[in-house]
């Protein structure tokens, strides 16, 4: 397909063909990434600027590495040391970066819709690296890539996502993407962290993890945002862990050699036990590697122009 988009804002707005094209491109990029010498001149002269208003290890670093493998120059704006601390708005910050002739801006911001706001005002491309509770499209793409790499076609497969669904942009983006690919998605969590309106997305919802696990091909544990306990959304970490923590014993309830994913960072001993996180069914580090390949694919598709590293 001919790539048309200037920006990557969310999975909700993507067609199945676009998702397939990104996954196909990422497969080629992964082969390049796994070479001993992983450096191409493809995007020489192009510049990618990371603008992260929230903390990140995986997403920010993998965008930097992805751009560098493809030969682009990368810069990360250190928000705390930037003029944002003097009150400069997102609008003026973004216009300033564009005036420096950036080709692509990667934005993580606590405001839902912030990436769309930037995309509407900038001529340069924008990639959403997580906007509030709305979407984290590159995470969902790397999750789907990892699932397909291990399970083949996902149509008809069963994916259980357990944890703080209410606040999770990872869950939202995965639900959009997995539904488009014909996956049966079950969302699991305590009533206070499971928004009823998501029933309208066509997913199954339950508070009972043990029964949801039966037949699951993939179990994705989400990070419990510990600050939620202060808001009274669950009584104690111990109780949460007893009901919703993924242990090796509980994982047997799938009745299959299911794969386990976690977007990171993990709270070991809360939503995931050590024996699962470090066990053979967990593909958590593979997700991180695949994250570089997915971000290489997206950067290439958005600013690669006529260069053809990928047929
Ligand atoms: N999964 C994820 O977004 O991790 P980081 O917050 O470390 O980028």
mmCIF file of N, CA, C and O in Angstrom, residues 6-14 50-52 54 59 63 104-119 125-141 169-170 173 294-295 298 302:
data_model
loop_
_atom_site.group_PDB
_atom_site.id
_atom_site.type_symbol
_atom_site.label_atom_id
_atom_site.label_comp_id
_atom_site.label_asym_id
_atom_site.label_seq_id
_atom_site.Cartn_x
_atom_site.Cartn_y
_atom_site.Cartn_z
ATOM 1 N N UNK A 6 0.508 11.521 7.722
ATOM 2 C CA UNK A 6 1.587 12.383 8.224
ATOM 3 C C UNK A 6 1.908 12.036 9.679
ATOM 4 O O UNK A 6 3.037 12.216 10.129
ATOM 5 N N UNK A 7 0.880 11.539 10.412
ATOM 6 C CA UNK A 7 0.987 11.356 11.861
ATOM 7 C C UNK A 7 0.503 9.963 12.286
ATOM 8 O O UNK A 7 -0.291 9.348 11.585
ATOM 9 N N UNK A 8 0.966 9.545 13.467
ATOM 10 C CA UNK A 8 0.421 8.334 14.109
ATOM 11 C C UNK A 8 -0.180 8.800 15.437
ATOM 12 O O UNK A 8 0.554 9.113 16.377
ATOM 13 N N UNK A 9 -1.502 8.864 15.487
ATOM 14 C CA UNK A 9 -2.158 9.419 16.678
ATOM 15 C C UNK A 9 -2.853 8.355 17.515
ATOM 16 O O UNK A 9 -2.981 8.501 18.728
ATOM 17 N N UNK A 10 -3.338 7.303 16.884
ATOM 18 C CA UNK A 10 -4.037 6.264 17.640
ATOM 19 C C UNK A 10 -4.379 5.087 16.747
ATOM 20 O O UNK A 10 -4.369 5.206 15.516
ATOM 21 N N UNK A 11 -4.702 3.969 17.386
ATOM 22 C CA UNK A 11 -5.074 2.767 16.627
ATOM 23 C C UNK A 11 -6.543 2.847 16.210
ATOM 24 O O UNK A 11 -6.946 2.268 15.211
ATOM 25 N N UNK A 12 -7.340 3.583 16.977
ATOM 26 C CA UNK A 12 -8.773 3.666 16.663
ATOM 27 C C UNK A 12 -8.987 4.120 15.227
ATOM 28 O O UNK A 12 -9.848 3.608 14.517
ATOM 29 N N UNK A 13 -8.177 5.088 14.777
ATOM 30 C CA UNK A 13 -8.394 5.671 13.450
ATOM 31 C C UNK A 13 -7.702 4.873 12.333
ATOM 32 O O UNK A 13 -7.840 5.216 11.158
ATOM 33 N N UNK A 14 -6.966 3.828 12.682
ATOM 34 C CA UNK A 14 -6.204 3.089 11.654
ATOM 35 C C UNK A 14 -7.031 1.989 11.007
ATOM 36 O O UNK A 14 -7.822 1.322 11.676
ATOM 37 N N UNK A 50 12.283 14.059 20.373
ATOM 38 C CA UNK A 50 11.437 13.477 21.424
ATOM 39 C C UNK A 50 11.023 14.565 22.406
ATOM 40 O O UNK A 50 11.896 15.252 22.961
ATOM 41 N N UNK A 51 9.725 14.697 22.618
ATOM 42 C CA UNK A 51 9.222 15.685 23.582
ATOM 43 C C UNK A 51 8.370 14.919 24.588
ATOM 44 O O UNK A 51 7.211 14.583 24.320
ATOM 45 N N UNK A 52 8.968 14.599 25.724
ATOM 46 C CA UNK A 52 8.294 13.745 26.715
ATOM 47 C C UNK A 52 8.004 14.542 27.981
ATOM 48 O O UNK A 52 8.916 14.861 28.740
ATOM 49 N N UNK A 54 6.191 13.269 30.298
ATOM 50 C CA UNK A 54 6.069 12.259 31.357
ATOM 51 C C UNK A 54 7.280 11.338 31.275
ATOM 52 O O UNK A 54 7.883 11.192 30.205
ATOM 53 N N UNK A 59 9.884 3.703 25.809
ATOM 54 C CA UNK A 59 9.389 4.377 24.614
ATOM 55 C C UNK A 59 10.382 5.418 24.110
ATOM 56 O O UNK A 59 10.724 5.456 22.925
ATOM 57 N N UNK A 63 12.599 5.010 20.646
ATOM 58 C CA UNK A 63 12.449 5.959 19.529
ATOM 59 C C UNK A 63 13.820 6.509 19.130
ATOM 60 O O UNK A 63 14.124 6.655 17.950
ATOM 61 N N UNK A 104 10.149 15.243 12.449
ATOM 62 C CA UNK A 104 9.190 14.400 13.171
ATOM 63 C C UNK A 104 9.267 14.713 14.662
ATOM 64 O O UNK A 104 10.364 14.802 15.220
ATOM 65 N N UNK A 105 8.101 14.874 15.288
ATOM 66 C CA UNK A 105 8.038 15.109 16.736
ATOM 67 C C UNK A 105 7.349 13.908 17.376
ATOM 68 O O UNK A 105 6.276 13.485 16.941
ATOM 69 N N UNK A 106 7.998 13.349 18.401
ATOM 70 C CA UNK A 106 7.412 12.234 19.161
ATOM 71 C C UNK A 106 6.976 12.810 20.498
ATOM 72 O O UNK A 106 7.805 13.338 21.253
ATOM 73 N N UNK A 107 5.685 12.730 20.792
ATOM 74 C CA UNK A 107 5.155 13.410 21.981
ATOM 75 C C UNK A 107 4.568 12.439 22.986
ATOM 76 O O UNK A 107 3.729 11.599 22.636
ATOM 77 N N UNK A 108 4.997 12.558 24.241
ATOM 78 C CA UNK A 108 4.275 11.942 25.362
ATOM 79 C C UNK A 108 3.817 13.069 26.275
ATOM 80 O O UNK A 108 4.618 13.943 26.646
ATOM 81 N N UNK A 109 2.524 13.039 26.626
ATOM 82 C CA UNK A 109 1.951 14.176 27.364
ATOM 83 C C UNK A 109 0.774 13.667 28.204
ATOM 84 O O UNK A 109 0.058 12.753 27.769
ATOM 85 N N UNK A 110 0.558 14.251 29.385
ATOM 86 C CA UNK A 110 -0.540 13.764 30.228
ATOM 87 C C UNK A 110 -1.931 14.100 29.700
ATOM 88 O O UNK A 110 -2.931 13.548 30.185
ATOM 89 N N UNK A 111 -2.035 14.995 28.742
ATOM 90 C CA UNK A 111 -3.357 15.397 28.244
ATOM 91 C C UNK A 111 -3.849 14.498 27.113
ATOM 92 O O UNK A 111 -3.180 14.386 26.086
ATOM 93 N N UNK A 112 -5.022 13.901 27.276
ATOM 94 C CA UNK A 112 -5.627 13.122 26.188
ATOM 95 C C UNK A 112 -5.910 14.077 25.033
ATOM 96 O O UNK A 112 -6.452 15.166 25.244
ATOM 97 N N UNK A 113 -5.538 13.703 23.837
ATOM 98 C CA UNK A 113 -5.780 14.561 22.671
ATOM 99 C C UNK A 113 -4.619 15.502 22.362
ATOM 100 O O UNK A 113 -4.651 16.237 21.371
ATOM 101 N N UNK A 114 -3.570 15.482 23.189
ATOM 102 C CA UNK A 114 -2.458 16.421 22.973
ATOM 103 C C UNK A 114 -1.718 16.141 21.654
ATOM 104 O O UNK A 114 -1.287 17.074 20.970
ATOM 105 N N UNK A 115 -1.589 14.870 21.289
ATOM 106 C CA UNK A 115 -0.874 14.542 20.038
ATOM 107 C C UNK A 115 -1.670 15.043 18.830
ATOM 108 O O UNK A 115 -1.098 15.581 17.872
ATOM 109 N N UNK A 116 -2.989 14.921 18.893
ATOM 110 C CA UNK A 116 -3.835 15.417 17.787
ATOM 111 C C UNK A 116 -3.734 16.941 17.701
ATOM 112 O O UNK A 116 -3.652 17.518 16.599
ATOM 113 N N UNK A 117 -3.705 17.586 18.869
ATOM 114 C CA UNK A 117 -3.562 19.043 18.916
ATOM 115 C C UNK A 117 -2.289 19.477 18.188
ATOM 116 O O UNK A 117 -2.302 20.383 17.357
ATOM 117 N N UNK A 118 -1.181 18.763 18.471
ATOM 118 C CA UNK A 118 0.088 19.110 17.808
ATOM 119 C C UNK A 118 0.042 18.806 16.313
ATOM 120 O O UNK A 118 0.508 19.598 15.492
ATOM 121 N N UNK A 119 -0.518 17.655 15.990
ATOM 122 C CA UNK A 119 -0.570 17.244 14.577
ATOM 123 C C UNK A 119 -1.327 18.272 13.743
ATOM 124 O O UNK A 119 -0.974 18.529 12.586
ATOM 125 N N UNK A 125 5.684 15.670 10.942
ATOM 126 C CA UNK A 125 4.922 14.520 11.439
ATOM 127 C C UNK A 125 4.895 14.505 12.955
ATOM 128 O O UNK A 125 5.785 15.058 13.604
ATOM 129 N N UNK A 126 3.868 13.864 13.519
ATOM 130 C CA UNK A 126 3.749 13.710 14.973
ATOM 131 C C UNK A 126 3.437 12.237 15.264
ATOM 132 O O UNK A 126 2.564 11.644 14.620
ATOM 133 N N UNK A 127 4.161 11.668 16.219
ATOM 134 C CA UNK A 127 3.823 10.322 16.700
ATOM 135 C C UNK A 127 3.411 10.426 18.165
ATOM 136 O O UNK A 127 4.117 11.039 18.981
ATOM 137 N N UNK A 128 2.265 9.843 18.468
ATOM 138 C CA UNK A 128 1.762 9.826 19.837
ATOM 139 C C UNK A 128 2.485 8.728 20.622
ATOM 140 O O UNK A 128 2.309 7.540 20.354
ATOM 141 N N UNK A 129 3.268 9.143 21.610
ATOM 142 C CA UNK A 129 3.984 8.174 22.455
ATOM 143 C C UNK A 129 3.260 7.993 23.785
ATOM 144 O O UNK A 129 3.860 7.583 24.774
ATOM 145 N N UNK A 130 1.958 8.292 23.788
ATOM 146 C CA UNK A 130 1.126 8.167 24.984
ATOM 147 C C UNK A 130 0.529 9.503 25.340
ATOM 148 O O UNK A 130 1.268 10.425 25.687
ATOM 149 N N UNK A 131 -0.819 9.625 25.198
ATOM 150 C CA UNK A 131 -1.487 10.885 25.550
ATOM 151 C C UNK A 131 -2.560 10.613 26.603
ATOM 152 O O UNK A 131 -3.610 10.065 26.335
ATOM 153 N N UNK A 132 -2.247 10.995 27.847
ATOM 154 C CA UNK A 132 -3.193 10.842 28.947
ATOM 155 C C UNK A 132 -3.689 9.412 29.045
ATOM 156 O O UNK A 132 -2.915 8.456 28.946
ATOM 157 N N UNK A 133 -5.017 9.276 29.190
ATOM 158 C CA UNK A 133 -5.610 7.939 29.289
ATOM 159 C C UNK A 133 -6.157 7.499 27.938
ATOM 160 O O UNK A 133 -6.909 6.524 27.844
ATOM 161 N N UNK A 134 -5.779 8.231 26.876
ATOM 162 C CA UNK A 134 -6.398 8.005 25.573
ATOM 163 C C UNK A 134 -5.777 6.845 24.815
ATOM 164 O O UNK A 134 -6.371 5.770 24.730
ATOM 165 N N UNK A 135 -4.565 7.019 24.261
ATOM 166 C CA UNK A 135 -3.961 5.952 23.445
ATOM 167 C C UNK A 135 -2.437 5.906 23.626
ATOM 168 O O UNK A 135 -1.802 6.916 23.963
ATOM 169 N N UNK A 136 -1.895 4.740 23.363
ATOM 170 C CA UNK A 136 -0.440 4.524 23.299
ATOM 171 C C UNK A 136 -0.247 3.587 22.093
ATOM 172 O O UNK A 136 0.030 2.395 22.236
ATOM 173 N N UNK A 137 -0.411 4.159 20.883
ATOM 174 C CA UNK A 137 -0.492 3.292 19.694
ATOM 175 C C UNK A 137 0.762 2.474 19.420
ATOM 176 O O UNK A 137 0.665 1.326 18.989
ATOM 177 N N UNK A 138 1.953 3.042 19.694
ATOM 178 C CA UNK A 138 3.165 2.270 19.367
ATOM 179 C C UNK A 138 3.322 1.076 20.308
ATOM 180 O O UNK A 138 3.854 0.038 19.916
ATOM 181 N N UNK A 139 2.804 1.202 21.540
ATOM 182 C CA UNK A 139 2.844 0.066 22.468
ATOM 183 C C UNK A 139 1.934 -1.055 21.951
ATOM 184 O O UNK A 139 2.320 -2.223 21.936
ATOM 185 N N UNK A 140 0.728 -0.690 21.519
ATOM 186 C CA UNK A 140 -0.196 -1.727 21.026
ATOM 187 C C UNK A 140 0.368 -2.406 19.782
ATOM 188 O O UNK A 140 0.262 -3.627 19.625
ATOM 189 N N UNK A 141 1.006 -1.632 18.911
ATOM 190 C CA UNK A 141 1.577 -2.231 17.698
ATOM 191 C C UNK A 141 2.695 -3.212 18.037
ATOM 192 O O UNK A 141 2.794 -4.289 17.455
ATOM 193 N N UNK A 169 -3.953 3.693 28.828
ATOM 194 C CA UNK A 169 -3.952 3.973 27.388
ATOM 195 C C UNK A 169 -3.446 2.755 26.608
ATOM 196 O O UNK A 169 -3.801 2.569 25.449
ATOM 197 N N UNK A 170 -2.645 1.920 27.276
ATOM 198 C CA UNK A 170 -2.163 0.691 26.626
ATOM 199 C C UNK A 170 -3.349 -0.236 26.361
ATOM 200 O O UNK A 170 -3.484 -0.806 25.269
ATOM 201 N N UNK A 173 -5.571 1.185 23.390
ATOM 202 C CA UNK A 173 -4.993 0.990 22.054
ATOM 203 C C UNK A 173 -4.999 -0.487 21.673
ATOM 204 O O UNK A 173 -5.263 -0.846 20.523
ATOM 205 N N UNK A 294 9.210 -1.701 15.652
ATOM 206 C CA UNK A 294 7.949 -0.997 15.322
ATOM 207 C C UNK A 294 8.215 0.498 15.142
ATOM 208 O O UNK A 294 7.724 1.138 14.204
ATOM 209 N N UNK A 295 9.033 1.054 16.006
ATOM 210 C CA UNK A 295 9.289 2.512 15.919
ATOM 211 C C UNK A 295 10.160 2.837 14.722
ATOM 212 O O UNK A 295 9.988 3.884 14.092
ATOM 213 N N UNK A 298 7.663 2.943 11.886
ATOM 214 C CA UNK A 298 6.814 4.142 11.870
ATOM 215 C C UNK A 298 7.607 5.376 11.436
ATOM 216 O O UNK A 298 7.117 6.187 10.637
ATOM 217 N N UNK A 302 6.798 7.463 8.011
ATOM 218 C CA UNK A 302 6.379 8.872 8.081
ATOM 219 C C UNK A 302 7.357 9.820 7.389
ATOM 220 O O UNK A 302 6.931 10.797 6.774
#
